[in-house]
Amino acid sequence: MPVTYKKTVAVLEGVCTVEEAESLLGWLQEHPKGKVNLKKCEHLHAAVLQVLMAAGPDVSVWPEDPGLQGWIETALAGRGAQARK
Amino acid sequence: MNPLLAEFITETRDLLEQASQGFLALEKAPGDPETLNGLFRAMHTIKGSSGFFEIGPLTRLVHAAEDVLDAVRQGELDLTPDRVDLFFEVLDRVGEWVDSLEAEERLPPEAEDVSNGLAGRLRGLLSEATDEEPSGAGDAVAEEGDAEDERSACEKVGTAPSWILEVPDDIRRELYQISIEGGPGAVAVTYTPDEQCFFAGDDPFHTARQTPGLRWGRVQTREPWPPPEELDPYRCVLRFRLVAAAPVEEVREWFRYVMDQVELYEVAPEDWGVPAGGPEEGGSGPTANDEKGTRSPGGSEPGGPEDEPLAAAVEILRAQTELLAAPWDPDIRLGVLESVAGVLGSVLTELGDAAGEERVAEALETARAQGSGEPLRALALDVLSRLLGAEKMQQEGAGVEPAPQADGPAPERSPQENGTASGQKIRVLKVDQARIDALMDLVGELVVAKNALPFLARKAEEVFKVRDLAREIKNQHAVINRIAEELQGAVMQVRMVPVSHAFQRFPRLVRDLSRKLGKKVRLVMEGEETEADKNVVEDLAEPLVHLVRNSIDHGIETPEEREAAGKPPEGEIRLRAVQFDDQVWIEVIDDGRGMDPEVLKRKAYEKGILSEERLETITDDEALHLIFAPGFSTAEQVSDVSGRGVGMDAVRAMVDRVGGSVSVQSTLGRGTLIRLSLPLSMAVTRVMIVEVGGETLGVPIENIVETVRVPTDEIHRIKRHEAVVLRDRLVPLCRLGRVLDLGGDEAGPGEEEAVLVVSIDGRELGLVVDRFHEGVDIILKPLEGIMAGFRLYAGTALLGDGRVLLVLNLRELVACL
């Protein structure tokens, strides 16, 4: 399983496929303050990325993959601010 | 064959099969979005992977099919049965082409014309669509300030998109530098994936990240985000903006499947807004003179401005190891090695490794000498490991194992596949069947060799008088026996496949036939998951086709006839597989008009299959089995569907070959059931051992009905034949001892005879034997050499005690009586 759901953190690891999008969205709805841990994440399917962008959760650990980190930082920048307002 | 092509062939066959099932499912549930998407995806994938080979006609045809399916998906076109027919024709053609690719590695010469014809007819459907033009990617796109024409498929000649000024200064400066130095140039890409693209199996994010020469990228939404609870995660509303330092052709090639969703703009140096003279430190960093440009060195991938140098170094090193792991054409390889060496040198210097340059030069020397990138890769991995720590390292190493050397540079796999496949372990192996067969043969030999051990043990005890050794041998035999049995079981398990493989083609067949014959037929399949030996399942397919054809052609009536007979107009054909002990029953059941034994008898007599004498005595049940006689056909007219009188004969021949049996039940006006009883596995046959005149003989267990002891005074004599009444049936007897000239005791008055009742093609026969023994599993070897002509025996097997067991061929025995 590329995504492990803990109490307050969803841990995304490896390559997260399109199948994860729906469950992640569900979890983020149930846990509005839930965080995501992307440490071991290598790639997100665009659908998963889209869920993250829409829900704008806090990121507890950024991806080790610098390329991916760059993408996600910019992707979440806009929404994060909007969500906090 | 090129392994890539081999993979394409297997994959495409699977997809064609899926597509074929999809179309059938659509006829039942028109417009089902799941199925439609599945179909679309199948076509899309075939199109995508076909692009790697020189098979344009195939690609174009599948592309046309994909476009029409898209229109269907958008609700602009209905899938009428006629249109489905056209799609089936397309699938068949593609199937043929794949066969031809497998045989000759090229398409048949007429493919071009056929493709044009079919693609034309497909495109014709599109113009039939009444609605306005197909909706493209951008229908619902919320246009933003810097809106461009969403539909433009080519790079714009106009002005640079304003957003390129958002690109961080350092990257802009670097790109400017490259372009004025005559580098590959830079391309600005706006990629607006289709809203439905997830259903087509696309991962736009992956596509974007892997863009050749990517330097900078950003993802945005096209419309304001709704609250999470209203978000549809599967509707793509993303837009990617990318800057790639690569020739525009390369970028266009990368996006070729989503060309309608991207805009390319070739950025001119002045577009970067870099003040002349501004560029600096041009030489220190690795530049993108690497002509391949992919995962370009020095590319700070999209990222914040404060990319740590360490992280960047890791990224670069990783890209280099990947580059080295990829197979390269010998002509290009040297260039790649040199450019990688250059990059490595710069990175090491940057990291403060004084001896770096030397080590790189050394590795490059070795690499040149070996003609492989391995020494450089080892160096890069070594540096990486120091940067990342040993543990993390292992993952890296595993991720970039050298790909198998293909002929020439292996093209990149399609992005979505790359995305999910990397780093996953292979769980399912596709193995050539010949290897499994070889394994099975070896197991057979092992079983036979093992059977010699008890014999050896006895010899040790009786001849050499070493009791201890005999015991040891027996112990060892027990161990080897267990392992051999488990091994045999395991190999057989590998060979087991669900019968659904044989059933797969029937929905299509039933549909085509019933349309052709103007009948309404519903196909019901049960027990598809039942497993049997691969050979059995494969051999099953053809006879089943005959059976199903017969059922539709002869069994099922026309809708009018059915209604007149008070039946629902739609006939039903049921394909059922059931496992029954060590056999699998495959039944074809129809609710059609059934068969009339009297008619069958008369026909058989007319055709000379049945003698006049036999005509009098034949039972109805036996008469039904006449349909399996060679040259028998009840059809008044030979149609092109069935009725040439060869089909059912072929069915029986196949069933015989795998050691099964076939039986028929039919009720006039109600329908027919034909049952094939097949062994689960052909490797091991179960026989019952009987003793006649001191000889042991094997009788295949599937023929045995019962074993009874009959008092001699209950045996009736009818002329020269003996018979016995068992449960109100008259069963003729055959004294094996006499027939085979083996002698043996015949029971005197007041005693009992041991009778083995067997059934051969629906006819029962009592075999009188001296003694029954146990049933055993044997590996049946056909008779060879001079013995091959003795058709009375099906073959021989070695028994555990080293004796040879002759196994009777009952059908031949009956024929000889």
PDB file of N, CA, C and O in Angstrom, chain B residues 131 133 173 226 289 307 402 441 500 506 519 521 585 592 623 692 702 724 735 758 785:
ATOM      1  N   ASP B 131     -24.226  15.627 -33.523  1.00  0.00           N
ATOM      2  CA  ASP B 131     -23.866  16.775 -32.685  1.00  0.00           C
ATOM      3  C   ASP B 131     -22.781  17.626 -33.326  1.00  0.00           C
ATOM      4  O   ASP B 131     -22.182  17.242 -34.322  1.00  0.00           O
ATOM      5  N   GLU B 133     -19.134  19.560 -33.386  1.00  0.00           N
ATOM      6  CA  GLU B 133     -17.783  19.013 -33.326  1.00  0.00           C
ATOM      7  C   GLU B 133     -17.474  18.423 -31.953  1.00  0.00           C
ATOM      8  O   GLU B 133     -17.979  18.875 -30.956  1.00  0.00           O
ATOM      9  N   ARG B 173      18.302  32.815 -16.756  1.00  0.00           N
ATOM     10  CA  ARG B 173      19.627  33.232 -17.209  1.00  0.00           C
ATOM     11  C   ARG B 173      20.352  32.064 -17.871  1.00  0.00           C
ATOM     12  O   ARG B 173      20.957  32.187 -18.916  1.00  0.00           O
ATOM     13  N   PRO B 226     -13.293  23.560  -5.538  1.00  0.00           N
ATOM     14  CA  PRO B 226     -14.513  23.480  -4.754  1.00  0.00           C
ATOM     15  C   PRO B 226     -14.147  22.987  -3.358  1.00  0.00           C
ATOM     16  O   PRO B 226     -13.029  22.529  -3.152  1.00  0.00           O
ATOM     17  N   ASN B 289      24.746  20.424 -22.930  1.00  0.00           N
ATOM     18  CA  ASN B 289      25.197  20.052 -24.263  1.00  0.00           C
ATOM     19  C   ASN B 289      24.960  18.573 -24.534  1.00  0.00           C
ATOM     20  O   ASN B 289      25.146  18.098 -25.631  1.00  0.00           O
ATOM     21  N   ASP B 307      17.102  25.598  -3.733  1.00  0.00           N
ATOM     22  CA  ASP B 307      17.505  24.211  -3.878  1.00  0.00           C
ATOM     23  C   ASP B 307      18.876  24.052  -3.257  1.00  0.00           C
ATOM     24  O   ASP B 307      19.833  24.675  -3.680  1.00  0.00           O
ATOM     25  N   PRO B 402      20.534  -1.951 -14.709  1.00  0.00           N
ATOM     26  CA  PRO B 402      20.598  -1.765 -16.160  1.00  0.00           C
ATOM     27  C   PRO B 402      19.461  -2.515 -16.825  1.00  0.00           C
ATOM     28  O   PRO B 402      19.166  -3.643 -16.461  1.00  0.00           O
ATOM     29  N   ASP B 441       8.028 -33.346 -17.692  1.00  0.00           N
ATOM     30  CA  ASP B 441       8.657 -34.582 -18.151  1.00  0.00           C
ATOM     31  C   ASP B 441       9.655 -35.075 -17.113  1.00  0.00           C
ATOM     32  O   ASP B 441       9.738 -36.269 -16.819  1.00  0.00           O
ATOM     33  N   SER B 500     -12.025 -20.406 -18.090  1.00  0.00           N
ATOM     34  CA  SER B 500     -12.499 -19.166 -18.717  1.00  0.00           C
ATOM     35  C   SER B 500     -11.670 -18.831 -19.953  1.00  0.00           C
ATOM     36  O   SER B 500     -12.158 -18.197 -20.880  1.00  0.00           O
ATOM     37  N   PHE B 506     -16.511 -17.203 -26.566  1.00  0.00           N
ATOM     38  CA  PHE B 506     -17.877 -17.561 -26.900  1.00  0.00           C
ATOM     39  C   PHE B 506     -18.872 -16.421 -26.957  1.00  0.00           C
ATOM     40  O   PHE B 506     -19.741 -16.429 -27.819  1.00  0.00           O
ATOM     41  N   LYS B 519     -31.295 -15.661 -35.159  1.00  0.00           N
ATOM     42  CA  LYS B 519     -31.877 -16.243 -33.954  1.00  0.00           C
ATOM     43  C   LYS B 519     -31.497 -15.375 -32.769  1.00  0.00           C
ATOM     44  O   LYS B 519     -30.521 -14.650 -32.816  1.00  0.00           O
ATOM     45  N   VAL B 521     -30.192 -15.509 -29.129  1.00  0.00           N
ATOM     46  CA  VAL B 521     -29.551 -16.456 -28.223  1.00  0.00           C
ATOM     47  C   VAL B 521     -28.888 -15.706 -27.087  1.00  0.00           C
ATOM     48  O   VAL B 521     -28.191 -14.729 -27.304  1.00  0.00           O
ATOM     49  N   TRP B 585     -16.047 -31.381 -15.747  1.00  0.00           N
ATOM     50  CA  TRP B 585     -17.141 -31.549 -16.699  1.00  0.00           C
ATOM     51  C   TRP B 585     -17.393 -30.245 -17.394  1.00  0.00           C
ATOM     52  O   TRP B 585     -17.605 -29.221 -16.736  1.00  0.00           O
ATOM     53  N   GLY B 592     -33.144 -25.731 -26.839  1.00  0.00           N
ATOM     54  CA  GLY B 592     -33.706 -25.728 -28.191  1.00  0.00           C
ATOM     55  C   GLY B 592     -34.631 -26.895 -28.450  1.00  0.00           C
ATOM     56  O   GLY B 592     -35.296 -27.378 -27.535  1.00  0.00           O
ATOM     57  N   ALA B 623     -28.494 -44.103 -29.479  1.00  0.00           N
ATOM     58  CA  ALA B 623     -28.735 -43.411 -30.744  1.00  0.00           C
ATOM     59  C   ALA B 623     -28.249 -41.973 -30.682  1.00  0.00           C
ATOM     60  O   ALA B 623     -27.709 -41.439 -31.652  1.00  0.00           O
ATOM     61  N   VAL B 692      -6.034 -60.633 -14.329  1.00  0.00           N
ATOM     62  CA  VAL B 692      -6.636 -61.639 -15.199  1.00  0.00           C
ATOM     63  C   VAL B 692      -5.558 -62.668 -15.531  1.00  0.00           C
ATOM     64  O   VAL B 692      -4.530 -62.298 -16.097  1.00  0.00           O
ATOM     65  N   GLU B 702     -12.039 -43.381 -15.529  1.00  0.00           N
ATOM     66  CA  GLU B 702     -13.199 -42.604 -15.981  1.00  0.00           C
ATOM     67  C   GLU B 702     -14.205 -43.468 -16.732  1.00  0.00           C
ATOM     68  O   GLU B 702     -15.338 -43.060 -16.928  1.00  0.00           O
ATOM     69  N   VAL B 724     -25.711 -60.166 -18.260  1.00  0.00           N
ATOM     70  CA  VAL B 724     -26.199 -60.199 -16.900  1.00  0.00           C
ATOM     71  C   VAL B 724     -27.157 -59.020 -16.721  1.00  0.00           C
ATOM     72  O   VAL B 724     -26.977 -57.978 -17.348  1.00  0.00           O
ATOM     73  N   ARG B 735     -15.406 -61.839 -21.255  1.00  0.00           N
ATOM     74  CA  ARG B 735     -14.422 -62.484 -20.377  1.00  0.00           C
ATOM     75  C   ARG B 735     -13.027 -62.095 -20.865  1.00  0.00           C
ATOM     76  O   ARG B 735     -12.548 -62.590 -21.880  1.00  0.00           O
ATOM     77  N   VAL B 758     -18.037 -51.245 -17.264  1.00  0.00           N
ATOM     78  CA  VAL B 758     -17.461 -50.023 -17.828  1.00  0.00           C
ATOM     79  C   VAL B 758     -18.439 -49.425 -18.827  1.00  0.00           C
ATOM     80  O   VAL B 758     -19.310 -50.125 -19.342  1.00  0.00           O
ATOM     81  N   GLY B 785       7.532 -48.113 -30.836  1.00  0.00           N
ATOM     82  CA  GLY B 785       8.204 -49.110 -31.672  1.00  0.00           C
ATOM     83  C   GLY B 785       7.218 -50.138 -32.204  1.00  0.00           C
ATOM     84  O   GLY B 785       6.124 -49.788 -32.645  1.00  0.00           O
TER      85      GLY B 785
END
